[in-house]
Amino acid sequence: AALRFVMHVDEALQFGDAAIHEAATYGLDSLLKAQYANGGWPQRFEGPASPQLYRSAKAGFPKDWSREWPKAKYYDYCTFNDRLFDDLMNVLFDAERIYGRADCRAAALRSGDFIIAAQLPEPQPAWAQQYDHDMHPAWARKFEPPSITGGESQGVVRTLMRLYRETADNKYLAPIPAALAWFARSRLPDGRLARFYELQTNKPLYFVKDTYELTYEDDRLPTHYGFQVSDSSDSLRREYEGLV
């Protein structure tokens, strides 16, 4: 958001303030260096992305995963958390419009390719919050387990439709029907979606307040985090049907 603001101020000043223009350029250049070769982006970064990470291009289910938080570093994991890709599309396509930067457009399209590759196979053709270096769903914080997410997956579908509008390339629409079908069959009895679904079983996953033990029950949830989220998939379906 800060970078996007600086870019818009730079444009409003007709690129006449050298310090502001330099800040925008430096920020964009640094952001592009943080993108992985597979098109994904880390949760945090302190420098250019390591070329040794993410040799596996396509997401898949791990053979097994720990039910206990491993306290492992997750900052360099590719992530969809915190609306990352939606915000990135705003920055990158704005940079293309404001500065004519083809490299920013190319980074946005690589992000789209990552989204396609990060879709999990059936029976859960949606997305995880974050992926380890083998492109498996992975732990982040102690209340963010390896899982399929009913929350961030909705944002991913919106990003795919944004990419289609920018490119008219049908490959960005191709993952959506399976994801919409998954949303429909994953609804909770009250019409919402769980934030997390267990890998392959598709059972909603929750945590016990204070102890943060994984559970299938939703009667003792921590209150600082949305473990159940609104289901916007009907509006997503209408938007998708208006594009095809």
PDB file of C-alpha atoms in Angstrom:
ATOM      1  CA  ALA A   1       0.000   0.000   0.000  1.00  0.00           C
ATOM      2  CA  ALA A   2       2.848   2.398   0.813  1.00  0.00           C
ATOM      3  CA  LEU A   3       4.569   1.703  -2.496  1.00  0.00           C
ATOM      4  CA  ARG A   4       1.348   2.137  -4.427  1.00  0.00           C
ATOM      5  CA  PHE A   5       0.733   5.462  -2.703  1.00  0.00           C
ATOM      6  CA  VAL A   6       4.219   6.708  -3.608  1.00  0.00           C
ATOM      7  CA  MET A   7       3.639   5.677  -7.231  1.00  0.00           C
ATOM      8  CA  HIS A   8       0.383   7.613  -7.412  1.00  0.00           C
ATOM      9  CA  VAL A   9       1.945  10.698  -5.830  1.00  0.00           C
ATOM     10  CA  ASP A  10       4.775  10.432  -8.354  1.00  0.00           C
ATOM     11  CA  GLU A  11       2.237  10.343 -11.170  1.00  0.00           C
ATOM     12  CA  ALA A  12       0.250  13.270  -9.746  1.00  0.00           C
ATOM     13  CA  LEU A  13       3.451  15.327  -9.584  1.00  0.00           C
ATOM     14  CA  GLN A  14       4.209  14.353 -13.194  1.00  0.00           C
ATOM     15  CA  PHE A  15       7.394  12.623 -12.010  1.00  0.00           C
ATOM     16  CA  GLY A  16       8.920  15.975 -11.126  1.00  0.00           C
ATOM     17  CA  ASP A  17      10.027  15.199  -7.567  1.00  0.00           C
ATOM     18  CA  ALA A  18      13.290  13.285  -7.907  1.00  0.00           C
ATOM     19  CA  ALA A  19      13.250  11.787  -4.395  1.00  0.00           C
ATOM     20  CA  ILE A  20       9.696  10.491  -4.738  1.00  0.00           C
ATOM     21  CA  HIS A  21      10.372   9.090  -8.197  1.00  0.00           C
ATOM     22  CA  GLU A  22      13.538   7.382  -6.949  1.00  0.00           C
ATOM     23  CA  ALA A  23      11.634   5.862  -4.015  1.00  0.00           C
ATOM     24  CA  ALA A  24       8.967   4.443  -6.315  1.00  0.00           C
ATOM     25  CA  THR A  25      11.547   3.000  -8.694  1.00  0.00           C
ATOM     26  CA  TYR A  26      13.643   1.530  -5.887  1.00  0.00           C
ATOM     27  CA  GLY A  27      10.562  -0.010  -4.272  1.00  0.00           C
ATOM     28  CA  LEU A  28       9.373  -1.618  -7.492  1.00  0.00           C
ATOM     29  CA  ASP A  29      12.826  -2.951  -8.349  1.00  0.00           C
ATOM     30  CA  SER A  30      13.201  -4.445  -4.866  1.00  0.00           C
ATOM     31  CA  LEU A  31       9.737  -6.002  -4.981  1.00  0.00           C
ATOM     32  CA  LEU A  32      10.442  -7.715  -8.300  1.00  0.00           C
ATOM     33  CA  LYS A  33      13.678  -9.186  -6.936  1.00  0.00           C
ATOM     34  CA  ALA A  34      11.713 -10.881  -4.151  1.00  0.00           C
ATOM     35  CA  GLN A  35       9.578 -12.953  -6.551  1.00  0.00           C
ATOM     36  CA  TYR A  36      10.492 -16.617  -6.863  1.00  0.00           C
ATOM     37  CA  ALA A  37      11.211 -18.100 -10.269  1.00  0.00           C
ATOM     38  CA  ASN A  38       7.929 -20.044 -10.077  1.00  0.00           C
ATOM     39  CA  GLY A  39       5.998 -16.768  -9.755  1.00  0.00           C
ATOM     40  CA  GLY A  40       5.249 -17.057  -6.049  1.00  0.00           C
ATOM     41  CA  TRP A  41       6.103 -14.559  -3.335  1.00  0.00           C
ATOM     42  CA  PRO A  42       7.440 -15.086   0.185  1.00  0.00           C
ATOM     43  CA  GLN A  43       5.625 -14.156   3.347  1.00  0.00           C
ATOM     44  CA  ARG A  44       8.491 -11.753   4.144  1.00  0.00           C
ATOM     45  CA  PHE A  45      11.781 -10.950   2.484  1.00  0.00           C
ATOM     46  CA  GLU A  46      15.037  -9.212   3.325  1.00  0.00           C
ATOM     47  CA  GLY A  47      16.645  -9.453  -0.104  1.00  0.00           C
ATOM     48  CA  PRO A  48      16.426 -11.124  -3.507  1.00  0.00           C
ATOM     49  CA  ALA A  49      14.643 -14.486  -3.693  1.00  0.00           C
ATOM     50  CA  SER A  50      16.877 -17.537  -3.475  1.00  0.00           C
ATOM     51  CA  PRO A  51      17.033 -19.420  -6.793  1.00  0.00           C
ATOM     52  CA  GLN A  52      17.582 -22.686  -4.912  1.00  0.00           C
ATOM     53  CA  LEU A  53      14.087 -22.739  -3.425  1.00  0.00           C
ATOM     54  CA  TYR A  54      10.918 -24.072  -5.036  1.00  0.00           C
ATOM     55  CA  ARG A  55      12.258 -26.502  -7.575  1.00  0.00           C
ATOM     56  CA  SER A  56       8.876 -28.308  -7.464  1.00  0.00           C
ATOM     57  CA  ALA A  57       6.483 -26.345  -9.634  1.00  0.00           C
ATOM     58  CA  LYS A  58       3.137 -28.078  -9.001  1.00  0.00           C
ATOM     59  CA  ALA A  59       1.390 -28.227  -5.639  1.00  0.00           C
ATOM     60  CA  GLY A  60       0.493 -31.562  -4.098  1.00  0.00           C
ATOM     61  CA  PHE A  61      -0.484 -33.195  -0.837  1.00  0.00           C
ATOM     62  CA  PRO A  62       2.280 -34.260   1.570  1.00  0.00           C
ATOM     63  CA  LYS A  63       2.481 -37.921   2.546  1.00  0.00           C
ATOM     64  CA  ASP A  64       1.874 -36.870   6.133  1.00  0.00           C
ATOM     65  CA  TRP A  65       2.026 -33.755   8.294  1.00  0.00           C
ATOM     66  CA  SER A  66       2.433 -32.951  11.956  1.00  0.00           C
ATOM     67  CA  ARG A  67      -0.685 -32.131  13.965  1.00  0.00           C
ATOM     68  CA  GLU A  68       1.535 -30.130  16.309  1.00  0.00           C
ATOM     69  CA  TRP A  69       2.961 -26.738  15.452  1.00  0.00           C
ATOM     70  CA  PRO A  70       6.625 -27.353  14.564  1.00  0.00           C
ATOM     71  CA  LYS A  71       7.747 -23.786  15.359  1.00  0.00           C
ATOM     72  CA  ALA A  72       9.597 -23.781  12.051  1.00  0.00           C
ATOM     73  CA  LYS A  73      10.593 -20.658  10.133  1.00  0.00           C
ATOM     74  CA  TYR A  74       7.970 -19.969   7.474  1.00  0.00           C
ATOM     75  CA  TYR A  75       8.891 -16.479   6.285  1.00  0.00           C
ATOM     76  CA  ASP A  76      10.293 -17.666   2.956  1.00  0.00           C
ATOM     77  CA  TYR A  77       7.279 -19.869   2.173  1.00  0.00           C
ATOM     78  CA  CYS A  78       5.121 -18.857  -0.763  1.00  0.00           C
ATOM     79  CA  THR A  79       1.905 -17.501   0.678  1.00  0.00           C
ATOM     80  CA  PHE A  80      -1.592 -16.294  -0.183  1.00  0.00           C
ATOM     81  CA  ASN A  81      -2.176 -14.906   3.298  1.00  0.00           C
ATOM     82  CA  ASP A  82      -3.221 -11.309   3.969  1.00  0.00           C
ATOM     83  CA  ARG A  83      -4.591 -10.730   0.438  1.00  0.00           C
ATOM     84  CA  LEU A  84      -1.045 -10.746  -0.872  1.00  0.00           C
ATOM     85  CA  PHE A  85      -1.797 -11.503  -4.515  1.00  0.00           C
ATOM     86  CA  ASP A  86      -4.697  -9.084  -4.732  1.00  0.00           C
ATOM     87  CA  ASP A  87      -2.455  -6.294  -3.426  1.00  0.00           C
ATOM     88  CA  LEU A  88       0.367  -7.337  -5.744  1.00  0.00           C
ATOM     89  CA  MET A  89      -1.896  -7.145  -8.788  1.00  0.00           C
ATOM     90  CA  ASN A  90      -2.815  -3.571  -7.825  1.00  0.00           C
ATOM     91  CA  VAL A  91       0.833  -2.553  -7.526  1.00  0.00           C
ATOM     92  CA  LEU A  92       2.133  -4.361 -10.591  1.00  0.00           C
ATOM     93  CA  PHE A  93      -0.597  -3.358 -13.028  1.00  0.00           C
ATOM     94  CA  ASP A  94      -0.511   0.215 -11.725  1.00  0.00           C
ATOM     95  CA  ALA A  95       3.244   0.231 -12.354  1.00  0.00           C
ATOM     96  CA  GLU A  96       2.663  -0.921 -15.912  1.00  0.00           C
ATOM     97  CA  ARG A  97       0.114   1.861 -16.492  1.00  0.00           C
ATOM     98  CA  ILE A  98       2.017   4.653 -14.733  1.00  0.00           C
ATOM     99  CA  TYR A  99       5.555   3.860 -15.877  1.00  0.00           C
ATOM    100  CA  GLY A 100       5.049   1.582 -18.865  1.00  0.00           C
ATOM    101  CA  ARG A 101       6.982  -1.123 -17.044  1.00  0.00           C
ATOM    102  CA  ALA A 102       6.654  -4.350 -18.966  1.00  0.00           C
ATOM    103  CA  ASP A 103       8.694  -6.145 -16.271  1.00  0.00           C
ATOM    104  CA  CYS A 104       5.958  -5.438 -13.729  1.00  0.00           C
ATOM    105  CA  ARG A 105       3.294  -6.822 -16.051  1.00  0.00           C
ATOM    106  CA  ALA A 106       5.450  -9.905 -16.612  1.00  0.00           C
ATOM    107  CA  ALA A 107       5.750 -10.379 -12.829  1.00  0.00           C
ATOM    108  CA  ALA A 108       1.958 -10.202 -12.497  1.00  0.00           C
ATOM    109  CA  LEU A 109       1.526 -12.862 -15.178  1.00  0.00           C
ATOM    110  CA  ARG A 110       4.126 -15.089 -13.501  1.00  0.00           C
ATOM    111  CA  SER A 111       2.040 -14.711 -10.348  1.00  0.00           C
ATOM    112  CA  GLY A 112      -0.926 -16.013 -12.301  1.00  0.00           C
ATOM    113  CA  ASP A 113       1.065 -19.027 -13.410  1.00  0.00           C
ATOM    114  CA  PHE A 114       1.963 -19.681  -9.782  1.00  0.00           C
ATOM    115  CA  ILE A 115      -1.699 -19.540  -8.780  1.00  0.00           C
ATOM    116  CA  ILE A 116      -2.543 -22.148 -11.413  1.00  0.00           C
ATOM    117  CA  ALA A 117       0.307 -24.397 -10.261  1.00  0.00           C
ATOM    118  CA  ALA A 118      -0.615 -23.933  -6.584  1.00  0.00           C
ATOM    119  CA  GLN A 119      -4.166 -25.251  -6.967  1.00  0.00           C
ATOM    120  CA  LEU A 120      -4.357 -28.575  -5.159  1.00  0.00           C
ATOM    121  CA  PRO A 121      -5.733 -31.609  -6.995  1.00  0.00           C
ATOM    122  CA  GLU A 122      -9.048 -33.278  -6.341  1.00  0.00           C
ATOM    123  CA  PRO A 123     -10.690 -33.855  -3.959  1.00  0.00           C
ATOM    124  CA  GLN A 124      -9.725 -30.329  -2.822  1.00  0.00           C
ATOM    125  CA  PRO A 125      -9.087 -28.161  -5.908  1.00  0.00           C
ATOM    126  CA  ALA A 126      -8.545 -24.939  -3.987  1.00  0.00           C
ATOM    127  CA  TRP A 127      -5.518 -23.349  -2.334  1.00  0.00           C
ATOM    128  CA  ALA A 128      -3.482 -23.456   0.863  1.00  0.00           C
ATOM    129  CA  GLN A 129      -2.489 -20.390   2.859  1.00  0.00           C
ATOM    130  CA  GLN A 130       1.213 -21.177   2.441  1.00  0.00           C
ATOM    131  CA  TYR A 131       3.430 -23.768   0.743  1.00  0.00           C
ATOM    132  CA  ASP A 132       6.738 -25.242   1.826  1.00  0.00           C
ATOM    133  CA  HIS A 133       9.659 -25.594  -0.578  1.00  0.00           C
ATOM    134  CA  ASP A 134       8.168 -28.811  -1.998  1.00  0.00           C
ATOM    135  CA  MET A 135       4.914 -26.976  -2.789  1.00  0.00           C
ATOM    136  CA  HIS A 136       3.028 -28.789  -0.042  1.00  0.00           C
ATOM    137  CA  PRO A 137       0.615 -26.969   2.294  1.00  0.00           C
ATOM    138  CA  ALA A 138       2.583 -26.034   5.396  1.00  0.00           C
ATOM    139  CA  TRP A 139       2.366 -24.609   8.902  1.00  0.00           C
ATOM    140  CA  ALA A 140       2.865 -20.889   9.480  1.00  0.00           C
ATOM    141  CA  ARG A 141       1.767 -19.486  12.860  1.00  0.00           C
ATOM    142  CA  LYS A 142       0.528 -21.837  15.577  1.00  0.00           C
ATOM    143  CA  PHE A 143      -3.071 -21.311  14.434  1.00  0.00           C
ATOM    144  CA  GLU A 144      -2.367 -21.683  10.675  1.00  0.00           C
ATOM    145  CA  PRO A 145      -1.998 -25.399   9.893  1.00  0.00           C
ATOM    146  CA  PRO A 146      -1.281 -27.206   6.627  1.00  0.00           C
ATOM    147  CA  SER A 147      -4.739 -27.198   5.089  1.00  0.00           C
ATOM    148  CA  ILE A 148      -6.980 -25.994   2.298  1.00  0.00           C
ATOM    149  CA  THR A 149      -8.309 -22.540   3.082  1.00  0.00           C
ATOM    150  CA  GLY A 150     -11.880 -21.468   2.536  1.00  0.00           C
ATOM    151  CA  GLY A 151     -10.835 -17.876   3.173  1.00  0.00           C
ATOM    152  CA  GLU A 152      -7.828 -17.063   1.013  1.00  0.00           C
ATOM    153  CA  SER A 153      -9.066 -19.371  -1.761  1.00  0.00           C
ATOM    154  CA  GLN A 154     -11.921 -16.969  -2.432  1.00  0.00           C
ATOM    155  CA  GLY A 155      -9.440 -14.149  -2.886  1.00  0.00           C
ATOM    156  CA  VAL A 156      -7.381 -16.301  -5.234  1.00  0.00           C
ATOM    157  CA  VAL A 157     -10.418 -16.817  -7.472  1.00  0.00           C
ATOM    158  CA  ARG A 158     -10.941 -13.039  -7.592  1.00  0.00           C
ATOM    159  CA  THR A 159      -7.297 -12.578  -8.578  1.00  0.00           C
ATOM    160  CA  LEU A 160      -7.656 -15.106 -11.386  1.00  0.00           C
ATOM    161  CA  MET A 161     -10.614 -13.172 -12.770  1.00  0.00           C
ATOM    162  CA  ARG A 162      -8.621  -9.951 -12.510  1.00  0.00           C
ATOM    163  CA  LEU A 163      -5.826 -11.557 -14.515  1.00  0.00           C
ATOM    164  CA  TYR A 164      -8.321 -12.687 -17.146  1.00  0.00           C
ATOM    165  CA  ARG A 165      -9.657  -9.143 -17.478  1.00  0.00           C
ATOM    166  CA  GLU A 166      -6.118  -7.847 -17.917  1.00  0.00           C
ATOM    167  CA  THR A 167      -5.091 -10.482 -20.480  1.00  0.00           C
ATOM    168  CA  ALA A 168      -8.187 -12.177 -22.000  1.00  0.00           C
ATOM    169  CA  ASP A 169      -6.250 -15.429 -21.508  1.00  0.00           C
ATOM    170  CA  ASN A 170      -8.621 -18.303 -20.729  1.00  0.00           C
ATOM    171  CA  LYS A 171      -5.964 -20.182 -18.788  1.00  0.00           C
ATOM    172  CA  TYR A 172      -6.724 -17.942 -15.799  1.00  0.00           C
ATOM    173  CA  LEU A 173     -10.377 -18.989 -15.828  1.00  0.00           C
ATOM    174  CA  ALA A 174      -9.676 -22.696 -16.184  1.00  0.00           C
ATOM    175  CA  PRO A 175      -9.049 -23.394 -12.448  1.00  0.00           C
ATOM    176  CA  ILE A 176     -12.224 -21.648 -11.312  1.00  0.00           C
ATOM    177  CA  PRO A 177     -15.065 -24.154 -11.973  1.00  0.00           C
ATOM    178  CA  ALA A 178     -13.465 -26.869  -9.840  1.00  0.00           C
ATOM    179  CA  ALA A 179     -12.809 -24.367  -7.052  1.00  0.00           C
ATOM    180  CA  LEU A 180     -16.418 -23.139  -7.127  1.00  0.00           C
ATOM    181  CA  ALA A 181     -17.655 -26.719  -6.879  1.00  0.00           C
ATOM    182  CA  TRP A 182     -15.369 -27.248  -3.880  1.00  0.00           C
ATOM    183  CA  PHE A 183     -16.756 -24.148  -2.132  1.00  0.00           C
ATOM    184  CA  ALA A 184     -20.299 -25.405  -2.653  1.00  0.00           C
ATOM    185  CA  ARG A 185     -19.646 -28.835  -1.168  1.00  0.00           C
ATOM    186  CA  SER A 186     -17.558 -27.449   1.707  1.00  0.00           C
ATOM    187  CA  ARG A 187     -20.136 -25.074   3.205  1.00  0.00           C
ATOM    188  CA  LEU A 188     -20.794 -25.339   6.899  1.00  0.00           C
ATOM    189  CA  PRO A 189     -24.376 -25.885   8.097  1.00  0.00           C
ATOM    190  CA  ASP A 190     -24.738 -22.140   8.768  1.00  0.00           C
ATOM    191  CA  GLY A 191     -23.736 -21.256   5.199  1.00  0.00           C
ATOM    192  CA  ARG A 192     -20.223 -20.062   5.993  1.00  0.00           C
ATOM    193  CA  LEU A 193     -16.905 -21.692   5.177  1.00  0.00           C
ATOM    194  CA  ALA A 194     -14.232 -22.896   7.537  1.00  0.00           C
ATOM    195  CA  ARG A 195     -10.953 -21.053   7.275  1.00  0.00           C
ATOM    196  CA  PHE A 196      -9.124 -24.384   7.255  1.00  0.00           C
ATOM    197  CA  TYR A 197     -10.026 -27.833   5.908  1.00  0.00           C
ATOM    198  CA  GLU A 198      -8.038 -30.949   6.676  1.00  0.00           C
ATOM    199  CA  LEU A 199      -5.962 -32.200   3.775  1.00  0.00           C
ATOM    200  CA  GLN A 200      -7.800 -34.818   1.709  1.00  0.00           C
ATOM    201  CA  THR A 201     -10.558 -35.541   4.287  1.00  0.00           C
ATOM    202  CA  ASN A 202     -11.964 -31.985   3.889  1.00  0.00           C
ATOM    203  CA  LYS A 203     -13.048 -31.902   7.537  1.00  0.00           C
ATOM    204  CA  PRO A 204     -13.108 -28.379   9.007  1.00  0.00           C
ATOM    205  CA  LEU A 205     -10.140 -27.784  11.299  1.00  0.00           C
ATOM    206  CA  TYR A 206     -10.216 -25.594  14.392  1.00  0.00           C
ATOM    207  CA  PHE A 207      -8.143 -24.844  17.474  1.00  0.00           C
ATOM    208  CA  VAL A 208      -8.901 -25.039  21.164  1.00  0.00           C
ATOM    209  CA  LYS A 209      -8.710 -21.688  22.912  1.00  0.00           C
ATOM    210  CA  ASP A 210      -5.566 -21.196  25.044  1.00  0.00           C
ATOM    211  CA  THR A 211      -4.001 -24.605  24.295  1.00  0.00           C
ATOM    212  CA  TYR A 212      -4.103 -24.320  20.480  1.00  0.00           C
ATOM    213  CA  GLU A 213      -4.674 -28.016  20.000  1.00  0.00           C
ATOM    214  CA  LEU A 214      -6.103 -28.976  16.621  1.00  0.00           C
ATOM    215  CA  THR A 215      -9.689 -30.160  16.794  1.00  0.00           C
ATOM    216  CA  TYR A 216     -12.711 -30.824  14.616  1.00  0.00           C
ATOM    217  CA  GLU A 217     -14.960 -29.023  17.120  1.00  0.00           C
ATOM    218  CA  ASP A 218     -15.774 -25.310  16.899  1.00  0.00           C
ATOM    219  CA  ASP A 219     -17.087 -24.734  20.433  1.00  0.00           C
ATOM    220  CA  ARG A 220     -13.882 -23.367  22.051  1.00  0.00           C
ATOM    221  CA  LEU A 221     -12.274 -21.197  19.390  1.00  0.00           C
ATOM    222  CA  PRO A 222      -9.678 -18.492  20.012  1.00  0.00           C
ATOM    223  CA  THR A 223     -11.301 -15.122  19.464  1.00  0.00           C
ATOM    224  CA  HIS A 224      -8.432 -13.254  17.766  1.00  0.00           C
ATOM    225  CA  TYR A 225      -8.734 -14.941  14.372  1.00  0.00           C
ATOM    226  CA  GLY A 226     -11.454 -15.785  11.862  1.00  0.00           C
ATOM    227  CA  PHE A 227     -11.699 -19.570  11.877  1.00  0.00           C
ATOM    228  CA  GLN A 228     -15.042 -19.363  10.068  1.00  0.00           C
ATOM    229  CA  VAL A 229     -15.513 -16.918   7.196  1.00  0.00           C
ATOM    230  CA  SER A 230     -18.258 -15.612   4.947  1.00  0.00           C
ATOM    231  CA  ASP A 231     -18.940 -17.607   1.806  1.00  0.00           C
ATOM    232  CA  SER A 232     -18.893 -15.304  -1.221  1.00  0.00           C
ATOM    233  CA  SER A 233     -18.719 -18.106  -3.748  1.00  0.00           C
ATOM    234  CA  ASP A 234     -22.193 -17.425  -5.168  1.00  0.00           C
ATOM    235  CA  SER A 235     -21.130 -13.902  -6.138  1.00  0.00           C
ATOM    236  CA  LEU A 236     -17.847 -15.307  -7.442  1.00  0.00           C
ATOM    237  CA  ARG A 237     -19.838 -17.733  -9.584  1.00  0.00           C
ATOM    238  CA  ARG A 238     -21.967 -14.930 -11.008  1.00  0.00           C
ATOM    239  CA  GLU A 239     -18.858 -12.904 -11.769  1.00  0.00           C
ATOM    240  CA  TYR A 240     -17.238 -15.911 -13.447  1.00  0.00           C
ATOM    241  CA  GLU A 241     -20.345 -16.641 -15.522  1.00  0.00           C
ATOM    242  CA  GLY A 242     -20.287 -13.035 -16.731  1.00  0.00           C
ATOM    243  CA  LEU A 243     -16.796 -13.591 -18.126  1.00  0.00           C
ATOM    244  CA  VAL A 244     -17.226 -16.862 -19.972  1.00  0.00           C
TER     245      VAL A 244
END
